[in-house]
Tab-separated table of C-alpha atoms in Angstrom:
chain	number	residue	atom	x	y	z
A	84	UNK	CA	-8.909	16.349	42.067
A	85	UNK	CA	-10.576	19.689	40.701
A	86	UNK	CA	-14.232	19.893	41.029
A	87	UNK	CA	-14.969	23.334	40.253
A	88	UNK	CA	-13.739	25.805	37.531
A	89	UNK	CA	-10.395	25.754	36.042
A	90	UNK	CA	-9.023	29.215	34.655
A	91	UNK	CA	-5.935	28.818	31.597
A	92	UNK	CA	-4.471	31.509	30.226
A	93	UNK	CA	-2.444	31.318	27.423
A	94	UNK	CA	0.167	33.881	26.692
A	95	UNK	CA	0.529	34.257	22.512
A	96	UNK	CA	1.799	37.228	21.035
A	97	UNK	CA	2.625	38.101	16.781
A	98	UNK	CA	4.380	35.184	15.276
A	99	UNK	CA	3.538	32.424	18.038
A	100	UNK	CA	2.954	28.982	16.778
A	101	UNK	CA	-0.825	28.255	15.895
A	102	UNK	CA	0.073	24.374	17.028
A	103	UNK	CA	1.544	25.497	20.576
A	104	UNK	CA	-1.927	27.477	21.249
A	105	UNK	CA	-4.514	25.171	19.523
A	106	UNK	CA	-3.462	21.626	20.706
A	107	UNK	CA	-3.113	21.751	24.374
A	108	UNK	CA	-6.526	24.335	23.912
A	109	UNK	CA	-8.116	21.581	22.266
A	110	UNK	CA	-7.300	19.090	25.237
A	111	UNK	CA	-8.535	21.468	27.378
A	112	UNK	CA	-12.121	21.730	25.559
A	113	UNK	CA	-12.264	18.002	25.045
A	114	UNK	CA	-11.794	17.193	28.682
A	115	UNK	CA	-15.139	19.543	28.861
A	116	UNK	CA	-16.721	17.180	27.309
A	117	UNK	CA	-15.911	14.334	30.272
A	118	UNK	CA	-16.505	16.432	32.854
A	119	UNK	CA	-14.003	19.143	33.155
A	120	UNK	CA	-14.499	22.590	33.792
A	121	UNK	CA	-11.767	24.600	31.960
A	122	UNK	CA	-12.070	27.988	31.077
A	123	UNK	CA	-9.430	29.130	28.426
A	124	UNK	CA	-8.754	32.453	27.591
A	125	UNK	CA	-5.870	33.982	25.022
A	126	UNK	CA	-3.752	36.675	26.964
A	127	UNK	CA	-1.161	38.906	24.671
A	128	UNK	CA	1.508	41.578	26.740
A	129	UNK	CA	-0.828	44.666	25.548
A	130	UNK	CA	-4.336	43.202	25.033
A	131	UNK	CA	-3.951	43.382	21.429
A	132	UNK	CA	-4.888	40.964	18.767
A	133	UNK	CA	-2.363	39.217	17.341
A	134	UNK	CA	-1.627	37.458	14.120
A	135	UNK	CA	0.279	33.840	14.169
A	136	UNK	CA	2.777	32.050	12.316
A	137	UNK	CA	0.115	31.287	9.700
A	138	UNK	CA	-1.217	34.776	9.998
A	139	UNK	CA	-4.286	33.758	11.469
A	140	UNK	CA	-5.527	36.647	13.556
A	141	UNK	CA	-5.856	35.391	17.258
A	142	UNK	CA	-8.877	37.425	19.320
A	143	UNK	CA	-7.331	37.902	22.314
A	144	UNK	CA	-9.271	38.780	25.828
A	145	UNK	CA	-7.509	40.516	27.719
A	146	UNK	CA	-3.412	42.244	28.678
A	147	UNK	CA	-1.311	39.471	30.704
A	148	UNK	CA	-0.335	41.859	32.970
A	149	UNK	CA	-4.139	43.177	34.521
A	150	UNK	CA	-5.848	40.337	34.477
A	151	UNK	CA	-6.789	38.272	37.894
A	152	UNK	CA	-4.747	34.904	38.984
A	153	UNK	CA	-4.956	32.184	36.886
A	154	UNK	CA	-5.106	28.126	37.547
A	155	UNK	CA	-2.869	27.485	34.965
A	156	UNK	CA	-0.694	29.676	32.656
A	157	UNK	CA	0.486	28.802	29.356
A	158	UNK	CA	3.304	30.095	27.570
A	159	UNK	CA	3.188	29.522	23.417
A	160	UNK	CA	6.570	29.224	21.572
A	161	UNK	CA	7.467	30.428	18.163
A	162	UNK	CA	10.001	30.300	15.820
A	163	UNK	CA	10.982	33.453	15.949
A	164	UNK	CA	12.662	32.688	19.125
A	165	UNK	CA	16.019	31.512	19.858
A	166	UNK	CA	16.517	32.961	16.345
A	167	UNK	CA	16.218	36.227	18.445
A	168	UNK	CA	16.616	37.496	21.892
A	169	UNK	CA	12.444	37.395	23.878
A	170	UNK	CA	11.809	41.093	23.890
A	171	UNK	CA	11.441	42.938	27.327
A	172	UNK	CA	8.435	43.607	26.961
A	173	UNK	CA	6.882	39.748	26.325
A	174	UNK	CA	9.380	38.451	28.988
A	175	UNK	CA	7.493	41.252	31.466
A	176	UNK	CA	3.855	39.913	30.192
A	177	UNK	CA	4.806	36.302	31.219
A	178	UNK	CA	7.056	37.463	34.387
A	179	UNK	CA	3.437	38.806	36.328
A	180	UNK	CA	0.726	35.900	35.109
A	181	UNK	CA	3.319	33.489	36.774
A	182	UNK	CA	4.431	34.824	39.881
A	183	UNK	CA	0.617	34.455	40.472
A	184	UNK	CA	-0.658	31.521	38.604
A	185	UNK	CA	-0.690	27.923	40.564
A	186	UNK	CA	1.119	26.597	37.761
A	187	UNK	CA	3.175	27.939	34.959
A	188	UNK	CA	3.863	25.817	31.557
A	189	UNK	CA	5.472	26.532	28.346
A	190	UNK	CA	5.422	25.010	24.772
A	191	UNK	CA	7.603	24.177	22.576
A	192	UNK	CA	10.127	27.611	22.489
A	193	UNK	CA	8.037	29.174	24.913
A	194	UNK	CA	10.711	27.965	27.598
A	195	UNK	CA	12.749	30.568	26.100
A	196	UNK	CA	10.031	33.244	27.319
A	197	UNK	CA	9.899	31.784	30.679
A	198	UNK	CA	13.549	31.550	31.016
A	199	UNK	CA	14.088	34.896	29.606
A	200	UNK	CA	11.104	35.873	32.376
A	201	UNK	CA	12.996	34.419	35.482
A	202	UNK	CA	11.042	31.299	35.504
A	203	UNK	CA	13.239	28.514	35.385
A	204	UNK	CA	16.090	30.104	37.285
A	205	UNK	CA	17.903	27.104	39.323
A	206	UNK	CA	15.204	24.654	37.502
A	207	UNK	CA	15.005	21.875	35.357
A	208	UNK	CA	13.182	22.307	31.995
A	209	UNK	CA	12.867	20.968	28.066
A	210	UNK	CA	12.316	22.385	25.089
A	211	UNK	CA	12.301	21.332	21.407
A	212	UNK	CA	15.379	19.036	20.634
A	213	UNK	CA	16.959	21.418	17.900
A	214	UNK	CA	17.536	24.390	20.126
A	215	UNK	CA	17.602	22.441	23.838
A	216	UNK	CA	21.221	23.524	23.370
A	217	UNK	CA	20.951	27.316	23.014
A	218	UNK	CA	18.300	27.323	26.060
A	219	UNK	CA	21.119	25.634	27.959
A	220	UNK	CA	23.836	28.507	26.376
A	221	UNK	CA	21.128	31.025	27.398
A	222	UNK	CA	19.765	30.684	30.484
A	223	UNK	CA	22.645	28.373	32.399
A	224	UNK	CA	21.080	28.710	35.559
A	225	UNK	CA	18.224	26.287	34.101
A	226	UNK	CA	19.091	22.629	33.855
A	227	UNK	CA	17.648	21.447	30.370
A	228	UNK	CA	16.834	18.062	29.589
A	229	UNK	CA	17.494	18.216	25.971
A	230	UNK	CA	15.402	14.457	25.357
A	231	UNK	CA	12.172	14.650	27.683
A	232	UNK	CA	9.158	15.539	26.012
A	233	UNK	CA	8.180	17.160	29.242
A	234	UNK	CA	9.765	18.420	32.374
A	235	UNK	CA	7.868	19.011	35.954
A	236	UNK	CA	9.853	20.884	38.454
A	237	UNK	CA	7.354	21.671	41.396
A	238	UNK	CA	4.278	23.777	39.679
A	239	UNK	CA	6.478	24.558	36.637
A	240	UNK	CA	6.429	22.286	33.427
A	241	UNK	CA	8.555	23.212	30.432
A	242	UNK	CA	7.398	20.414	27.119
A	243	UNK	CA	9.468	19.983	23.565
A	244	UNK	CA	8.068	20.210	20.413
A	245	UNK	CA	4.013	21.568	19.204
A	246	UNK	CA	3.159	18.032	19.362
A	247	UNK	CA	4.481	17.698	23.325
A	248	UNK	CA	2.061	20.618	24.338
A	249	UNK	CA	-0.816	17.655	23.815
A	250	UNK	CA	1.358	15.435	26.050
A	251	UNK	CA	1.905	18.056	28.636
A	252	UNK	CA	-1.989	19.271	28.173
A	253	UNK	CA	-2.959	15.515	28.984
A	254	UNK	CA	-0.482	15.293	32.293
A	255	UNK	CA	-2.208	18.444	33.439
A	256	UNK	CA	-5.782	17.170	33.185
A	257	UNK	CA	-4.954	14.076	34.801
A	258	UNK	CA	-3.314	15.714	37.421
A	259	UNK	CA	-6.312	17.209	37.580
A	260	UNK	CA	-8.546	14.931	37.272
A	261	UNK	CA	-7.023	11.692	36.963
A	262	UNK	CA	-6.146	9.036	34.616
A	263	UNK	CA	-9.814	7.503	33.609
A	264	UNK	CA	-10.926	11.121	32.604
A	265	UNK	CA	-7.432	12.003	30.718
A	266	UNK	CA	-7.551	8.689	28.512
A	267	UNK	CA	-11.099	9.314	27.540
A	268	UNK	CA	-9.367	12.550	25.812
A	269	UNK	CA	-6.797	10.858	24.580
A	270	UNK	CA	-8.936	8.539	23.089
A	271	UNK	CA	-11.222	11.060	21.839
A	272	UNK	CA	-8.216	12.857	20.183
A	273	UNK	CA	-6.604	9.641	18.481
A	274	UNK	CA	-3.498	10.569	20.475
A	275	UNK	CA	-1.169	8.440	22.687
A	276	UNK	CA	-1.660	9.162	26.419
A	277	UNK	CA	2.156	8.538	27.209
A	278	UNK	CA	4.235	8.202	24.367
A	279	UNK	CA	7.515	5.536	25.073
A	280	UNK	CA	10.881	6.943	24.708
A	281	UNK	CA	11.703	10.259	24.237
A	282	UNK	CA	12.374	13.402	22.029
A	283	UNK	CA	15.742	11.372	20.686
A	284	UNK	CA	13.676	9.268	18.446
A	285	UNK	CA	12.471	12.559	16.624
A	286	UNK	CA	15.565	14.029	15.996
A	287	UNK	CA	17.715	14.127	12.759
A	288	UNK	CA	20.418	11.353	12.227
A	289	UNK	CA	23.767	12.353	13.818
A	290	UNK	CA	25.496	14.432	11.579
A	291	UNK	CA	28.494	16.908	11.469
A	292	UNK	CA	31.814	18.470	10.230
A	293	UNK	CA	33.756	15.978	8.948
A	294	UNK	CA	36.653	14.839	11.115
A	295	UNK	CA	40.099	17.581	10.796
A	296	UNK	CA	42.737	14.787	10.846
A	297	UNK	CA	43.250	12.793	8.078
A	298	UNK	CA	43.078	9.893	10.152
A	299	UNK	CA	39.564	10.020	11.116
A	300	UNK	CA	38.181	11.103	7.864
A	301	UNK	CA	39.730	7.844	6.167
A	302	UNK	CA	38.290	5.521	9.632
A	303	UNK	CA	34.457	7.498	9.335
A	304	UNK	CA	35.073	6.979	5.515
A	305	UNK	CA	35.622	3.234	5.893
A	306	UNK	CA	32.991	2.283	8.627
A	307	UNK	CA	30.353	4.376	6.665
A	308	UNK	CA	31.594	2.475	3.082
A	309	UNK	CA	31.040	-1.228	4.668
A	310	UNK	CA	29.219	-1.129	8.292
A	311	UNK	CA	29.452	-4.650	8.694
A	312	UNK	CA	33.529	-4.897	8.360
A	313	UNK	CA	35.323	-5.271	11.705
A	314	UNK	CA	36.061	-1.858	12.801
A	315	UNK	CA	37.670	-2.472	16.258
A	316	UNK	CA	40.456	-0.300	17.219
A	317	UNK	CA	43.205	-2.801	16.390
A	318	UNK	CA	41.816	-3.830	12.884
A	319	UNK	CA	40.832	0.023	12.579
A	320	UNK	CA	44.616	1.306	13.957
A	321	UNK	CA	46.431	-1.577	11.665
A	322	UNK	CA	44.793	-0.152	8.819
A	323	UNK	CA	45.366	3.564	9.324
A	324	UNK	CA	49.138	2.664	10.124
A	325	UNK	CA	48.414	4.457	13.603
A	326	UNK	CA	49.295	3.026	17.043
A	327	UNK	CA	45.687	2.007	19.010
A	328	UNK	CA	46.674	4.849	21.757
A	329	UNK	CA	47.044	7.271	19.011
A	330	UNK	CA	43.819	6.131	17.304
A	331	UNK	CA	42.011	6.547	20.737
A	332	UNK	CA	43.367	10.255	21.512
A	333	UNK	CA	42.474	11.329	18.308
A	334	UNK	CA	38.800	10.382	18.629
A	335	UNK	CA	38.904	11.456	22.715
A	336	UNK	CA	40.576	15.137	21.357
A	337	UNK	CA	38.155	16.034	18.189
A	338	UNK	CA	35.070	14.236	18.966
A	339	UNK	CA	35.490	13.626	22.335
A	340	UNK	CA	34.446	9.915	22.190
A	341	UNK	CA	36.144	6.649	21.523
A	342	UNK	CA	36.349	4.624	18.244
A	343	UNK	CA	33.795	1.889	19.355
A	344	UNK	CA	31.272	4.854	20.256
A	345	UNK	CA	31.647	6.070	17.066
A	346	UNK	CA	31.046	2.932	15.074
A	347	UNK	CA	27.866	2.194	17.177
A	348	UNK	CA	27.012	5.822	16.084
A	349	UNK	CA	27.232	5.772	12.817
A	350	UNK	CA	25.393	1.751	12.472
A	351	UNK	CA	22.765	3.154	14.646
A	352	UNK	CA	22.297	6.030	12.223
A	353	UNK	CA	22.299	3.663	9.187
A	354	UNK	CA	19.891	1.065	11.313
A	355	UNK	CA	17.518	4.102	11.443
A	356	UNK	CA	17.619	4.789	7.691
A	357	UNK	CA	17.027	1.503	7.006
A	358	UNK	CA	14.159	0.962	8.903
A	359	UNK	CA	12.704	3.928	7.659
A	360	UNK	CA	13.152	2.734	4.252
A	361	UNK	CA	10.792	-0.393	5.287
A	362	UNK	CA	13.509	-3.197	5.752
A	363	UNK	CA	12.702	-5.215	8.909
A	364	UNK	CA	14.727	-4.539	12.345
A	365	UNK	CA	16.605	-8.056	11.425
A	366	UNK	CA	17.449	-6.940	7.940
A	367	UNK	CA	18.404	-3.635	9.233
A	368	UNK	CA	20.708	-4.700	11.984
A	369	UNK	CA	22.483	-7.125	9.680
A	370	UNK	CA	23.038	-4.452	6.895
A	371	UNK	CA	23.846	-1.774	9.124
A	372	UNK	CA	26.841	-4.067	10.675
A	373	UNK	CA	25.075	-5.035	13.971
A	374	UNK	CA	25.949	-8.449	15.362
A	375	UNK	CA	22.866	-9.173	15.994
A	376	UNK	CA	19.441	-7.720	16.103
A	377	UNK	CA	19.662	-8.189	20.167
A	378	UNK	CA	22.727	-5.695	20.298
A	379	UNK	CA	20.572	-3.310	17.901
A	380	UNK	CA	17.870	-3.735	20.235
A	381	UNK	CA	20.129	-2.881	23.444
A	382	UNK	CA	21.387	0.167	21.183
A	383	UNK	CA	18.051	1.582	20.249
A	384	UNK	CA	16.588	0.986	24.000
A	385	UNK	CA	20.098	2.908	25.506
A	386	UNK	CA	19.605	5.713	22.912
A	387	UNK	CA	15.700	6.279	22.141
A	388	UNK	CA	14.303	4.341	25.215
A	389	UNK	CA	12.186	2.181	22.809
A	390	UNK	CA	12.517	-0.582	20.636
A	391	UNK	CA	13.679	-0.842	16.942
A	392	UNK	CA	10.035	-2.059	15.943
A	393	UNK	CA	8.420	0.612	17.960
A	394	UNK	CA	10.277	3.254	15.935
A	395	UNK	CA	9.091	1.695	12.645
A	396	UNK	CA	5.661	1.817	13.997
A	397	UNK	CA	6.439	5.630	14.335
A	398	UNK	CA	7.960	6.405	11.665
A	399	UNK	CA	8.707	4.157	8.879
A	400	UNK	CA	5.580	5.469	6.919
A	401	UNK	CA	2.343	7.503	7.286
A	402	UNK	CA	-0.180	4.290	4.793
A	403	UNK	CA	-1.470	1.439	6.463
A	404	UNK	CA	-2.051	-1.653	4.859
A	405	UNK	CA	-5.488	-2.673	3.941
A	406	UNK	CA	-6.680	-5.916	3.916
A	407	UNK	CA	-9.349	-7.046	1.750
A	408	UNK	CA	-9.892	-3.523	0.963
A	409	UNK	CA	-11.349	-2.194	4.685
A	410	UNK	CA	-9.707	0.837	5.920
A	411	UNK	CA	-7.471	0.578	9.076
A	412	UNK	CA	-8.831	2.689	12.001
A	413	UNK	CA	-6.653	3.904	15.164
């Protein structure tokens, strides 16, 4: 574990995300607090100030490129980016910091700086869930792991969304200086020191183009109309006059699945909703055509890696309940 002084540089530039530079920063300065010994400084390619997403000007101290080695190196997404291809000249400012540094991380959409930088070339990496796809289109010779909320591959660590920079902030500093120092910060923060399950249960409901064929746009029609019917391929192929082969190459051809996946889809989505909406995971898996909360369970655990009353917890609502009027504290 690190003793002594701890240099982390992180690499922001016009437009970067305030979030991807001020939570694992924060981290950084709390662990102070325990014991730690982090010195964080604000690189940008040219040495310039720069201005971020909220246009808040960032005081920057020093260019990427001339400064000394670093501990740690931090690369701060933005939205600006896949939206548009990471200039030369930013890929260049991250390209020297972490040839040098002992270890390299990005935030968020800073994995497409890195990756546009050389960095994850024949490596495994994460970003945020919505564009996980485009690093993969990208940068093919990285191997993205569209639902971790972070990825180590030796001394490189690529994290999702603002929010997963904390995560990844709190695995460095108990790599650094282990888990009784790194929960204190959590702790101090209000902020989980693992969170279960992973960037799945963030993302947006499965949705689509509807179906070409006729077909499947009258079997998605009917499952979504009443979940709890029986929708196995027999019932499902009797009803749409189609042979159960037939039913099963159309789904394998246009949405490369099979009918059964598809139904678990689309109760799974409404399970979610309903959830959301407050019902209780028993309520939800009977309503969303479930046949029983156990195979809901098994569903969310296969597909989220947590449990349908974990996600509530999460996400069902921002108000606690008081009782007899005292605030509820974290």
């Amino acid at each position: 574990m690190n003793a002594g002084p701890h240099s982390v540089a992180i690499l922001v530039y016009d437009g970067v995300t305030l979030l991807d530079v001020a939570g694992p920063a924060e981290v950084f300065k709390e662990a102070n607090r325990f014991g730690a010994d982090y010195r964080i400084m604000l690189l940008s390619p040219n040495g310039a100030d720069v201005t971020s997403n909220l246009g808040v000007r960032l005081s920057i101290d020093g260019a990427a490129s001339s400064g000394p080695a670093v501990d740690t190196f931090l690369v701060a997404g933005s939205g600006l980016y896949p939206r548009a291809r990471v200039p030369a000249d930013l890929a260049d400012a991250a390209r020297v910091p972490a040839a040098v540094a002992g270890r390299v991380a990005s935030i968020c959409t800073g994995a497409f700086v890195l990756a546009a930088a050389g960095v994850l070339d024949g490596k495994r990496a994460t970003t945020h869930w919505q564009v996980a796809h485009e690093l993969a289109a990208q940068y093919p010779t990285s191997r993205v792991e569209p639902d971790a909320i972070y990825v180590r591959d030796g001394t490189t660590y690529t994290s999702a969304g603002v929010t997963a920079g904390i995560d990844l902030a709190l695995a460095l500093v108990e790599e650094d200086h282990g888990p009784d120092l790194a929960r204190d910060v959590a702790r101090a923060l209000v902020v989980y020191m693992q969170r279960a399950g992973g960037q799945s249960q963030f993302s947006a409901p499965l949705q689509g183009p509807p179906p070409r064929s006729p077909a499947l746009r009258k079997f998605t029609d009917l499952v979504t109309a009443n979940p709890r019917a029986d929708h196995s391929v027999g019932e499902l192929a009797k009803h749409l006059n189609v042979s159960n082969r037939h039913l099963t190459r159309l789904f394998h051809d246009e949405l490369s699945t099979t009918p059964a996946r598809y139904v678990e889809n689309i109760r799974f989505d409404m399970a979610r909703a309903l959830l959301d909406q407050g019902h209780t995971a028993t309520q939800a898996a009977t309503l969303a055509g479930f046949p029983s909360y156990e195979s809901m369970r098994r569903v969310f655990a296969r597909k989220l890696s947590t449990s349908p009353a974990a996600y509530q917890r999460r996400f069902s609502t921002t108000r606690r309940a008081n009782t007899g009027g005292s605030q509820a504290t974290s």
